[in-house]
Amino acid sequence: MGITSRDVARLAGVSQPTVSRALRGDPRVSEETVRKVRMAADALNYVPSEAGRSLSTRISHRIGVLVTDVANPFYPHLVGPLHDELEQRGYRMMLFTERSEAAASAERLVDRSIDGLVLATSTLDSALPAELSRRGLPFVYLNREGTTPADAVAVDNRLGGEQVARQLVADGHRHIGGIFGPDNTSTGRDRELGFRQALADAGIALRPAHVRHGPFEFETGLGALPELLAADPAPTAVFCGNDVVAIGVLDAARRLGVDVPGRLTVVGFDDIPMASWASFELSTVRHDLRGMARTAAGLLVERVSGEYEGEPRRVVLTPEFVGRRTHRAPSAN
Amino acid sequence: MGITSRDVARLAGVSQPTVSRALRGDPRVSEETVRKVRMAADALNYVPSEAGRSLSTRISHRIGVLVTDVANPFYPHLVGPLHDELEQRGYRMMLFTERSEAAASAERLVDRSIDGLVLATSTLDSALPAELSRRGLPFVYLNREGTTPADAVAVDNRLGGEQVARQLVADGHRHIGGIFGPDNTSTGRDRELGFRQALADAGIALRPAHVRHGPFEFETGLGALPELLAADPAPTAVFCGNDVVAIGVLDAARRLGVDVPGRLTVVGFDDIPMASWASFELSTVRHDLRGMARTAAGLLVERVSGEYEGEPRRVVLTPEFVGRRTHRAPSAN
DNA sequence: GGCTACCGTGCATACGTATGAATGAGAAGG
DNA sequence: CCTTCTCATTCATACGTATGCACGGTAGCC
């Protein structure tokens, strides 16, 4: 095992550099030679060593993807499209989880084993973006923002929050609650901001007893709903930081025997496929999750390949409220 | 950018090899020198190049993970633990999707950019395992089997199928259906085999009209249930190839207004976290998904690191029926 | 027929790290 | 004071591919 271009060269009766050029399609190599080299390579089952190539070209053709937690039902919908888009553009995907401490994390990312990084997570106050920038590793923000300048793709989260608020107000809700994402994430913060602003414009305030914050996880919604319902008056509608949280809320409602949407309106964000399952039929805010991921991959690849070298680009997608089963006017009561 | 060990050597006033040895903890280097080298490395923010190291040691410290489709809610529960276990053992994870055609797939896997591969998918009739074996890339079967000898970790799928059959029979079901996985997967085949065998032992046959096969996806269950219920007599219980399929069935039941478990018993396989959500409370077959993934990672790492060189090892986990809400005796009718 | 131009190939070397072998400086011993 | 031995370090080189440059051969041109 371990066939090298030298072995191929020997068999084909040419030099090692000629093998390299022939297989890479260098036009300076004669057709006849290309044919010989191809045959020899096939005969030996030669596959160029990626390590050798990386060392020589200083390009790894690998892109890192950093997420918080793969098992969270939200992330696969980013990771899948990212993988496909990267593969299509000739890059392989390395997957990293944020759980490991940030310091060691930066180290392992800048060892030149990846050409760039998709930052699909990480909190606003993280030092990672600055660190990456300092170390010269190109990256793109995906579904988040950051102060360190870099390409970015995200939804207009404020607008999405506003849309939900307007819908709830129009439906006649006055006692409204929110289970928002973490304060130190742009998605969490902006969705809440837009939501609050639009409510305020309608003269409605969010009572602290109707508000919770937590990670974008099923358990957050599951745990928060009972607390919100214990308030007096209880909210008649709850806006959730994202669909995963909202589905946690729906689960809690089932456990508590709370009728949705009869007694409680629930709205999510993202419109992941699960949201449209008959078990949930979650009213939510739709945006092009798949397109967002692929766009991010595209921006990053253009950046690492040198195809684009200008100022950081920022792509903002427009969200759209999609009404399903889980929202309705509050019961007369 | 692009600090090398030579730069560190120059600053520390030593030779390049000494830098390499000092940072790698070679005992032959004096404490004093180690200190100097460390300081120089820190001052320059030096991070060893993975490409250079890989080329020299012929070890990439990367492990590939091949799955069918990341977006399928089952896979994240393998990918997550795999990532964690690999990281803990000093390996990074490259994620591959099966969608790309197998031929090109093998090529990109054997370019020495990964030390080994976790085969978490791929059908029985795939040529990939044989190809990997021929090319000398170590791999481990995870949640599947294969004829090409290699380390493997899987559940006792036949036993699991038997357990479900016995439960359904004990519950009094006589008209039983199955929505099994693909014939050309060991999980699909063995679960079906065990199930059929135990039913046969109880003198019960599966009518062809009560049986469907399909990929382990939500849509499979969703699409198959209406067909099964159209049979006369309709089945009073359905065993599904895995939880994802079962949840598709539950979704279809909701759409059709079919009461579960009142009119229909549904049983899955795997006990993914979603199965225990209040929205589903799916009766299923539990096994240690996380442990299975971590074990596979362990076996593979021991193999690629040379820690173990013996015969292929096979770890088989014992499944256990876990009764929740979705199974019950058939209605008198 | 000699000069230039061009084309295809080989030569030399770079990429960054790791490691066996050689070297040098001391220390220990006679 | 010379030898022997040990220890820390340097030297030389390997890993596999890519690429600037030199080179040899052929064709074209006057």
XYZ file of C-alpha atoms (C1' of nucleotides) in Angstrom:
726
model
C 0.000 0.000 0.000
C 0.985 3.600 -0.441
C 1.329 4.052 -4.176
C 2.994 7.333 -5.016
C 3.294 9.348 -8.156
C 6.854 8.027 -8.389
C 5.589 4.480 -8.734
C 3.294 5.598 -11.491
C 6.126 7.489 -13.157
C 8.346 4.432 -13.111
C 5.672 2.250 -14.653
C 4.759 4.799 -17.282
C 8.384 5.466 -18.088
C 8.237 9.162 -17.332
C 9.297 11.439 -14.511
C 7.306 12.107 -11.374
C 6.488 15.718 -12.273
C 5.093 14.562 -15.576
C 2.726 12.264 -13.752
C 1.561 15.151 -11.624
C 1.001 17.348 -14.646
C -0.625 14.680 -16.748
C -3.188 13.762 -14.105
C -3.950 17.355 -13.276
C -4.674 18.119 -16.910
C -1.758 20.380 -17.643
C -2.097 21.270 -21.357
C 1.645 21.095 -21.855
C 1.618 17.317 -21.611
C 1.150 15.451 -24.880
C -1.892 13.302 -25.360
C 0.217 10.229 -25.799
C 1.931 10.776 -22.471
C -1.347 11.481 -20.717
C -2.641 8.178 -22.002
C 0.385 6.260 -20.757
C 0.236 7.918 -17.361
C -3.487 7.306 -17.006
C -3.029 3.640 -17.767
C -0.206 3.275 -15.286
C -2.179 5.127 -12.624
C -5.206 2.943 -13.165
C -3.130 -0.209 -13.130
C -1.677 0.739 -9.759
C -4.886 2.158 -8.331
C -3.051 5.359 -7.721
C -4.777 8.062 -5.704
C -2.797 11.249 -5.097
C -1.988 11.831 -1.455
C -3.982 14.671 -0.063
C -1.313 15.377 2.535
C 1.378 15.815 -0.065
C -0.834 17.945 -2.195
C -1.908 20.108 0.736
C 1.640 20.685 1.794
C 2.684 21.701 -1.667
C -0.268 23.852 -2.635
C -1.105 25.128 0.845
C -4.703 24.306 0.118
C -6.472 21.566 2.037
C -9.798 21.596 0.230
C -11.428 21.150 3.593
C -13.886 23.478 5.253
C -14.751 23.321 8.920
C -18.289 23.648 10.204
C -18.762 24.633 13.815
C -22.104 23.995 15.454
C -23.287 23.960 19.037
C -24.678 20.470 19.137
C -25.374 18.146 16.240
C -28.108 16.345 18.118
C -30.200 19.496 18.277
C -32.853 18.987 15.588
C -32.141 22.404 14.132
C -28.555 21.921 13.054
C -28.890 19.011 10.669
C -30.884 21.310 8.444
C -27.844 23.523 8.157
C -25.212 20.813 8.141
C -26.878 18.800 5.384
C -27.061 21.582 2.801
C -23.630 22.811 3.821
C -22.187 19.407 3.145
C -23.828 19.165 -0.245
C -22.823 22.604 -1.378
C -19.254 22.164 -0.207
C -18.921 18.807 -1.875
C -20.277 20.199 -5.103
C -17.600 22.864 -5.013
C -14.840 20.357 -4.381
C -14.454 20.747 -0.649
C -14.777 18.254 2.143
C -16.444 18.981 5.445
C -14.949 18.739 8.896
C -17.477 18.926 11.682
C -16.730 20.577 14.996
C -18.829 20.955 18.078
C -18.674 23.990 20.282
C -18.831 22.096 23.507
C -15.080 21.902 23.811
C -13.682 25.020 25.417
C -13.127 27.899 23.047
C -9.441 28.347 23.724
C -8.354 24.877 22.708
C -10.914 25.136 19.969
C -9.174 28.002 18.218
C -5.895 26.140 18.340
C -7.204 23.091 16.576
C -8.873 25.207 13.916
C -5.847 27.160 12.766
C -3.414 24.323 12.166
C -3.938 24.783 8.430
C -5.954 21.609 8.206
C -8.956 23.586 6.993
C -9.082 26.438 4.516
C -12.011 28.160 6.155
C -14.743 27.847 8.727
C -18.507 28.144 8.783
C -19.482 29.641 12.093
C -22.988 28.308 12.527
C -23.097 29.084 16.176
C -21.090 30.498 18.996
C -22.279 33.344 21.101
C -21.843 37.035 20.473
C -19.380 37.459 23.297
C -17.174 34.649 22.079
C -13.577 35.531 21.356
C -13.393 33.025 18.554
C -14.167 35.288 15.563
C -11.555 37.804 16.619
C -9.093 35.014 17.189
C -9.757 33.504 13.772
C -9.418 36.879 12.152
C -6.136 37.518 13.931
C -4.826 34.138 12.861
C -5.920 34.647 9.299
C -8.461 31.871 8.953
C -11.314 32.950 6.675
C -14.777 32.314 8.036
C -18.413 33.105 7.425
C -21.154 33.785 9.928
C -24.146 31.567 9.328
C -27.437 32.335 11.055
C -25.674 34.707 13.379
C -23.860 37.999 13.399
C -20.673 39.195 14.966
C -18.648 42.332 15.502
C -15.532 40.976 13.853
C -15.934 41.782 10.149
C -16.589 38.767 7.960
C -18.992 37.496 5.344
C -22.364 36.721 6.851
C -25.675 35.137 5.937
C -28.661 35.484 8.194
C -32.373 36.085 8.313
C -33.836 39.445 9.128
C -34.608 38.329 12.642
C -36.018 41.641 13.791
C -38.464 41.681 10.931
C -39.476 38.112 11.736
C -40.110 39.031 15.346
C -42.176 42.002 14.231
C -44.256 39.860 11.920
C -45.138 37.514 14.744
C -46.007 40.373 17.068
C -48.267 41.984 14.491
C -49.997 38.674 13.852
C -50.623 38.033 17.524
C -51.924 41.546 18.037
C -54.160 41.268 15.010
C -55.500 38.004 16.392
C -56.539 39.926 19.462
C -53.999 38.701 22.001
C -53.183 41.090 24.820
C -51.469 38.806 27.306
C -48.458 37.719 25.376
C -45.395 35.785 26.470
C -42.028 34.953 25.013
C -39.537 32.150 25.415
C -36.541 33.659 23.737
C -33.132 32.377 22.863
C -29.996 33.351 24.735
C -29.324 37.069 25.129
C -25.831 36.615 23.827
C -26.850 35.335 20.407
C -27.844 37.622 17.584
C -30.766 35.394 16.636
C -32.080 35.354 20.176
C -31.559 39.028 20.725
C -32.892 40.322 17.392
C -36.016 38.205 17.319
C -36.830 39.426 20.797
C -36.018 43.016 19.889
C -38.264 43.071 16.853
C -41.010 41.327 18.753
C -40.898 43.722 21.676
C -40.705 46.776 19.455
C -43.742 45.840 17.416
C -45.694 45.004 20.569
C -44.709 48.314 22.109
C -45.881 50.080 18.961
C -49.232 48.433 19.539
C -49.207 49.562 23.129
C -48.621 46.140 24.575
C -45.937 45.320 27.105
C -44.371 41.980 27.909
C -44.651 41.253 31.602
C -41.449 39.806 33.057
C -43.510 36.907 34.397
C -44.351 36.038 30.799
C -40.782 35.986 29.589
C -38.081 33.364 29.734
C -34.722 32.943 28.083
C -32.794 29.786 27.379
C -30.777 27.826 24.866
C -32.428 26.930 21.581
C -33.402 23.503 22.822
C -36.474 21.348 23.228
C -35.981 21.322 26.985
C -36.101 25.096 27.150
C -39.657 25.189 25.875
C -40.608 22.143 27.847
C -39.455 23.643 31.120
C -40.569 27.208 30.557
C -44.219 26.729 29.681
C -45.425 25.572 33.103
C -43.784 28.632 34.646
C -45.447 30.984 32.184
C -48.847 29.405 32.705
C -48.465 29.813 36.435
C -48.514 33.591 36.019
C -51.716 35.494 36.671
C -52.991 36.387 34.223
C -51.480 33.620 32.119
C -50.412 34.525 28.599
C -52.767 33.486 25.820
C -49.949 33.377 23.298
C -46.259 32.506 23.392
C -43.626 33.385 20.839
C -40.682 31.006 20.918
C -37.078 31.689 19.980
C -37.146 28.967 17.381
C -39.111 25.923 16.285
C -37.234 23.508 18.498
C -38.188 25.532 21.550
C -41.752 25.836 20.269
C -42.031 22.098 19.877
C -40.868 21.765 23.455
C -43.702 24.095 24.387
C -46.212 22.034 22.437
C -44.942 18.979 24.246
C -45.365 20.675 27.607
C -48.866 21.771 26.628
C -49.786 18.166 25.826
C -48.459 17.026 29.170
C -50.380 19.744 30.976
C -53.522 19.127 28.988
C -53.484 22.671 27.683
C -55.357 22.949 24.410
C -53.406 24.455 21.541
C -54.543 26.681 19.948
C -57.782 26.738 21.955
C -56.317 28.038 25.163
C -52.795 28.831 24.023
C -51.293 30.125 20.820
C -47.749 28.992 20.052
C -45.499 30.413 17.356
C -41.998 29.329 16.426
C -39.248 30.475 14.103
C -37.343 28.816 11.223
C -39.957 26.488 9.765
C -37.873 23.355 10.014
C -39.534 20.384 8.289
C -40.773 19.013 11.595
C -42.895 22.125 12.091
C -45.246 21.033 9.339
C -45.770 17.532 10.681
C -49.393 16.807 11.496
C -48.388 16.267 15.106
C -47.434 19.898 15.392
C -48.653 22.014 12.479
C -46.725 24.793 14.042
C -47.361 28.372 13.010
C -43.950 29.838 12.521
C -41.694 32.165 10.570
C -40.365 30.685 7.403
C -37.087 31.433 5.760
C -34.932 29.623 3.290
C -32.849 27.515 5.655
C -31.353 25.425 2.901
C -30.603 28.407 0.707
C -29.062 30.199 3.657
C -26.675 27.353 4.308
C -25.720 26.962 0.662
C -25.169 30.683 0.295
C -22.864 30.694 3.283
C -20.882 27.821 1.831
C -20.675 29.681 -1.447
C -19.439 32.924 0.092
C -16.808 31.087 2.070
C -15.539 29.048 -0.848
C -15.260 32.149 -2.995
C -13.287 33.699 -0.210
C -10.850 30.870 0.433
C -10.312 30.204 -3.250
C -9.359 33.812 -3.805
C -12.232 34.209 -6.215
C -13.452 37.115 -4.121
C -11.233 39.396 -2.099
C -13.326 42.475 -1.434
C -15.128 43.798 1.574
C -17.172 41.417 3.728
C -20.539 40.688 2.190
C -23.734 40.430 4.138
C -26.705 38.484 2.830
C -29.974 39.008 4.660
C -32.948 36.804 3.924
C -36.481 37.965 4.284
C -38.692 35.911 6.567
C -42.379 35.294 6.159
C -45.017 34.373 8.710
C -46.641 31.078 7.939
C -49.873 30.380 9.737
C -50.746 26.791 10.530
C -52.732 25.291 13.341
C -51.139 26.600 16.529
C -52.315 30.188 16.469
C -55.799 31.618 16.868
C -57.658 34.428 18.602
C -57.734 34.098 22.389
C -60.757 32.353 23.790
C -63.485 34.775 25.016
C -63.208 33.511 28.569
C 0.967 34.384 8.396
C 2.366 30.914 8.132
C 4.659 30.576 11.136
C 6.759 27.440 10.874
C 8.839 25.519 13.331
C 11.848 27.118 11.666
C 10.709 30.566 12.708
C 10.309 29.339 16.246
C 13.733 27.728 16.103
C 15.354 30.935 14.954
C 13.752 32.951 17.730
C 14.577 30.394 20.383
C 18.122 30.037 19.097
C 17.862 26.300 18.476
C 17.433 24.049 15.483
C 14.129 23.142 13.875
C 14.203 19.512 15.001
C 14.703 20.650 18.565
C 11.545 22.707 18.334
C 9.665 19.701 17.086
C 10.948 17.507 19.887
C 10.520 20.112 22.590
C 6.895 20.767 21.755
C 6.099 17.110 21.388
C 7.503 16.396 24.823
C 10.515 14.351 23.840
C 12.313 13.530 27.118
C 15.692 14.038 25.514
C 15.207 17.788 25.428
C 16.435 19.701 28.489
C 13.954 21.612 30.602
C 15.726 24.852 29.899
C 15.412 24.371 26.142
C 11.784 23.373 26.402
C 11.115 26.589 28.244
C 12.842 28.699 25.626
C 11.032 26.948 22.792
C 7.678 27.266 24.498
C 8.185 30.969 24.968
C 9.208 31.487 21.372
C 6.268 29.428 20.137
C 3.843 31.402 22.269
C 5.329 34.690 21.188
C 4.836 33.777 17.545
C 1.478 32.079 18.018
C 2.945 29.026 16.453
C 0.631 26.129 15.633
C 2.222 23.094 13.973
C 1.023 22.520 10.441
C -1.194 19.497 10.267
C -0.274 18.943 6.634
C 3.416 18.769 7.362
C 2.866 16.518 10.325
C 0.559 14.230 8.374
C 3.018 13.889 5.562
C 5.814 13.026 7.894
C 4.017 10.676 10.252
C 1.555 9.282 7.730
C -1.147 9.851 10.317
C -3.858 12.416 9.698
C -5.671 12.174 13.008
C -8.869 12.409 11.052
C -11.657 9.884 10.937
C -14.362 9.873 8.316
C -17.996 9.257 9.117
C -20.244 8.148 6.310
C -24.007 8.505 6.739
C -26.912 8.381 4.361
C -28.394 11.738 5.102
C -27.615 14.075 7.966
C -31.049 15.623 7.893
C -32.648 12.303 8.814
C -33.479 12.669 12.524
C -31.833 9.349 13.302
C -28.274 10.138 12.270
C -27.509 13.070 14.534
C -27.821 10.658 17.433
C -24.933 8.697 15.985
C -22.926 11.611 14.646
C -23.013 13.544 17.914
C -21.563 10.821 20.134
C -19.124 9.831 17.397
C -17.807 13.351 17.269
C -17.388 13.558 21.014
C -15.671 10.225 21.363
C -13.331 10.901 18.456
C -12.410 14.305 19.767
C -11.719 12.905 23.159
C -9.307 10.445 21.589
C -7.541 13.139 19.631
C -9.183 12.690 16.264
C -11.137 15.085 14.135
C -14.247 14.146 12.242
C -14.871 14.429 8.539
C -18.469 13.987 7.548
C -19.495 12.320 4.304
C -22.881 11.714 2.827
C -23.690 8.645 0.835
C -25.690 10.459 -1.779
C -22.712 10.920 -4.036
C -22.151 7.873 -6.195
C -20.190 5.105 -4.567
C -17.415 4.945 -7.146
C -16.253 8.500 -6.797
C -16.920 8.113 -3.123
C -14.302 5.425 -2.643
C -11.743 7.518 -4.467
C -12.133 10.492 -2.199
C -11.951 8.318 0.893
C -8.642 6.626 0.179
C -6.492 9.645 -0.560
C -4.907 9.230 2.873
C -6.707 12.246 4.203
C -8.432 10.109 6.800
C -6.996 7.297 8.904
C -10.204 5.331 9.070
C -13.897 5.375 8.374
C -17.062 4.785 10.339
C -19.545 3.146 8.039
C -22.826 4.184 9.589
C -24.801 3.300 6.544
C -24.514 2.003 3.055
C -26.431 -0.940 1.849
C -25.455 -4.579 2.056
C -24.866 -4.864 -1.653
C -22.569 -1.869 -1.747
C -19.088 -2.494 -3.088
C -17.631 0.093 -0.751
C -16.507 -2.145 2.130
C -14.685 -4.492 -0.211
C -13.137 -1.542 -1.959
C -11.972 -0.002 1.311
C -10.565 -3.308 2.417
C -8.728 -3.731 -0.847
C -7.294 -0.251 -0.589
C -6.270 -0.746 2.998
C -8.426 1.823 4.718
C -9.526 0.593 8.155
C -13.203 0.934 8.879
C -15.878 -0.121 11.335
C -19.472 -1.069 10.678
C -21.833 0.937 12.843
C -25.447 -0.091 13.137
C -25.060 -2.396 10.177
C -23.292 -5.540 9.094
C -21.350 -6.535 6.050
C -19.701 -9.522 4.453
C -16.296 -7.891 4.191
C -14.593 -8.643 7.510
C -14.195 -5.629 9.785
C -14.905 -4.487 13.306
C -18.604 -3.998 13.858
C -21.009 -2.653 16.440
C -24.698 -3.277 16.133
C -27.846 -4.175 18.013
C -29.236 -7.631 18.029
C -31.854 -6.662 15.507
C -33.401 -10.104 15.221
C -33.935 -10.256 18.941
C -35.481 -6.795 18.892
C -37.872 -7.840 16.156
C -38.786 -10.927 18.137
C -39.476 -8.900 21.241
C -41.902 -6.701 19.388
C -43.658 -9.673 17.824
C -44.069 -11.389 21.162
C -45.436 -8.221 22.708
C -47.966 -7.695 19.952
C -49.059 -11.301 20.124
C -49.339 -11.119 23.893
C -51.458 -8.015 23.500
C -53.824 -10.064 21.416
C -53.142 -8.723 17.961
C -53.798 -11.110 15.088
C -53.833 -8.750 12.114
C -50.354 -7.387 12.162
C -48.509 -5.251 9.652
C -44.960 -4.142 9.107
C -43.303 -1.158 7.487
C -39.782 -2.407 7.274
C -36.535 -0.850 6.214
C -34.832 -1.609 2.922
C -34.188 -5.265 2.148
C -30.597 -4.518 1.384
C -29.730 -3.261 4.854
C -28.890 -5.545 7.720
C -30.992 -3.533 10.131
C -34.000 -3.659 7.865
C -33.571 -7.303 7.033
C -32.810 -8.634 10.517
C -35.555 -6.765 12.307
C -37.993 -8.107 9.787
C -36.565 -11.601 10.031
C -36.814 -11.766 13.802
C -40.281 -10.283 13.716
C -41.573 -12.723 11.104
C -39.963 -15.686 12.810
C -41.523 -14.953 16.182
C -44.906 -14.329 14.574
C -44.647 -17.584 12.665
C -43.826 -19.364 15.905
C -47.080 -17.995 17.251
C -48.888 -19.200 14.168
C -49.426 -15.768 12.722
C -48.571 -14.792 9.174
C -47.949 -11.373 7.728
C -50.205 -10.747 4.770
C -48.420 -9.092 1.852
C -51.077 -6.390 1.907
C -49.953 -5.532 5.421
C -46.303 -5.171 4.529
C -44.309 -2.340 3.034
C -40.635 -1.630 2.643
C -38.883 1.665 2.269
C -35.995 3.830 3.366
C -35.698 4.654 7.047
C -37.437 7.970 6.609
C -40.393 9.870 7.964
C -42.001 9.870 4.523
C -41.910 6.093 4.361
C -44.195 5.749 7.340
C -46.296 8.669 6.252
C -46.959 7.202 2.843
C -47.316 3.562 3.825
C -49.954 3.778 6.533
C -52.875 4.770 4.300
C -52.085 1.829 2.055
C -51.993 -0.597 4.955
C -55.249 0.692 6.384
C -56.897 0.250 3.010
C -56.423 -3.502 3.293
C -59.300 -5.655 4.400
C -59.003 -6.604 7.144
C -56.831 -3.691 8.167
C -53.981 -4.421 10.566
C -54.544 -3.516 14.197
C -50.843 -3.144 14.832
C -47.857 -2.001 12.799
C -44.203 -2.602 13.530
C -41.959 -0.013 11.939
C -38.370 -0.390 10.783
C -37.250 2.371 13.083
C -38.550 5.278 15.140
C -38.348 7.770 12.316
C -40.632 5.611 10.199
C -42.906 5.063 13.178
C -43.222 8.773 13.750
C -44.189 9.122 10.114
C -46.887 6.564 10.785
C -48.117 8.474 13.826
C -48.254 11.567 11.685
C -50.272 9.777 9.034
C -52.601 8.440 11.712
C -53.219 11.955 12.955
C -53.997 13.143 9.458
C -56.359 10.244 8.894
C -58.008 10.666 12.267
C -57.012 7.166 13.270
C -56.800 6.813 17.018
C -53.504 5.512 18.363
C -53.459 3.247 20.244
C -57.251 2.905 20.288
C -57.611 1.646 16.776
C -53.987 1.152 15.840
C -50.909 0.040 17.706
C -47.597 1.463 16.491
C -44.159 0.280 17.540
C -40.791 1.655 16.469
C -37.142 0.777 16.945
C -34.134 2.645 18.416
C -35.750 4.789 21.082
C -34.372 8.067 19.828
C -35.087 10.933 22.225
C -37.991 12.121 20.133
C -39.790 8.859 20.784
C -40.395 9.827 24.388
C -41.829 13.247 23.615
C -45.361 13.663 24.880
C -46.481 14.206 21.304
C -45.551 10.653 20.461
C -44.871 8.518 23.530
C -43.857 5.857 21.111
C -43.557 2.259 22.239
C -40.303 1.072 20.803
C -37.186 -1.016 21.197
C -34.495 0.642 23.188
C -30.795 0.187 22.814
C -27.805 2.218 23.773
C -27.470 4.403 20.707
C -24.899 6.666 22.270
C -22.873 3.795 23.639
C -23.021 2.061 20.288
C -21.573 5.081 18.524
C -18.859 5.610 21.083
C -17.912 1.957 21.029
C -17.571 2.045 17.271
C -15.345 5.096 17.494
C -13.266 3.318 20.099
C -12.807 0.165 18.064
C -11.796 2.138 15.028
C -9.332 4.336 16.859
C -7.707 1.311 18.462
C -7.423 -0.150 15.001
C -5.944 2.837 13.208
C -3.586 3.645 16.035
C -2.197 0.139 15.905
C -3.277 -0.428 19.486
C -5.190 -3.463 18.303
C -4.252 -5.608 15.360
C -6.116 -8.861 15.868
C -9.150 -10.400 14.269
C -12.197 -8.217 13.602
C -14.256 -7.727 16.737
C -17.995 -7.728 16.820
C -19.960 -5.997 19.550
C -23.644 -6.808 19.745
C -25.923 -4.812 22.009
C -28.996 -6.251 23.579
C -32.235 -4.423 22.869
C -35.167 -4.093 25.209
C -38.821 -3.432 24.484
C -40.028 -0.246 26.080
C -43.772 0.153 26.296
C -45.196 3.637 26.161
C -48.489 4.929 24.898
C -48.751 3.684 21.326
C -49.435 0.014 21.930
C -52.460 -1.682 23.416
C -54.740 -4.656 22.874
C -56.824 -4.426 19.708
C -60.273 -2.938 20.190
C -63.010 -5.556 20.565
C -64.775 -4.320 17.448
C 22.240 25.185 -43.049
C 22.158 28.004 -39.223
C 19.206 30.667 -36.398
C 15.061 31.232 -33.684
C 10.796 29.604 -31.704
C 8.199 26.371 -29.593
C 6.810 22.315 -27.402
C 7.221 18.442 -24.243
C 9.796 16.590 -20.574
C 13.075 16.212 -16.774
C 15.686 18.483 -13.007
C 15.816 20.765 -8.845
C 13.525 22.292 -5.215
C 9.866 23.871 -2.044
C 6.158 22.916 1.247
C 6.559 21.860 7.136
C 7.329 18.301 10.231
C 9.487 14.153 12.267
C 13.253 11.078 13.216
C 17.602 8.049 12.795
C 22.262 9.022 12.896
C 26.111 11.932 13.826
C 28.265 15.451 16.594
C 29.762 18.080 20.360
C 30.183 19.176 25.210
C 30.857 17.691 29.598
C 31.190 14.414 33.374
C 33.075 10.366 35.226
C 36.686 7.199 35.661
C 41.291 5.338 35.528
C 45.453 13.888 31.141
C 43.422 10.820 28.265
C 39.581 7.755 27.554
C 34.904 6.445 27.855
C 30.332 7.324 28.403
C 26.188 10.120 28.623
C 23.319 13.537 27.280
C 21.522 17.388 24.521
C 21.533 19.095 20.191
C 22.251 19.460 15.244
C 22.596 17.301 10.614
C 20.643 15.035 6.989
C 16.887 13.276 5.105
C 12.221 11.373 4.351
C 7.250 11.991 3.588
C 4.375 12.956 -1.617
C 3.089 16.473 -4.613
C 3.526 20.732 -7.332
C 6.008 24.027 -10.057
C 9.741 27.406 -11.904
C 13.306 26.679 -14.797
C 16.502 24.472 -17.810
C 17.050 21.418 -21.466
C 16.709 18.735 -25.688
C 14.394 17.996 -29.833
C 11.752 19.403 -33.766
C 9.871 22.563 -36.909
C 9.882 26.839 -39.201
C 12.060 30.582 -41.283
C 15.159 33.197 -43.995
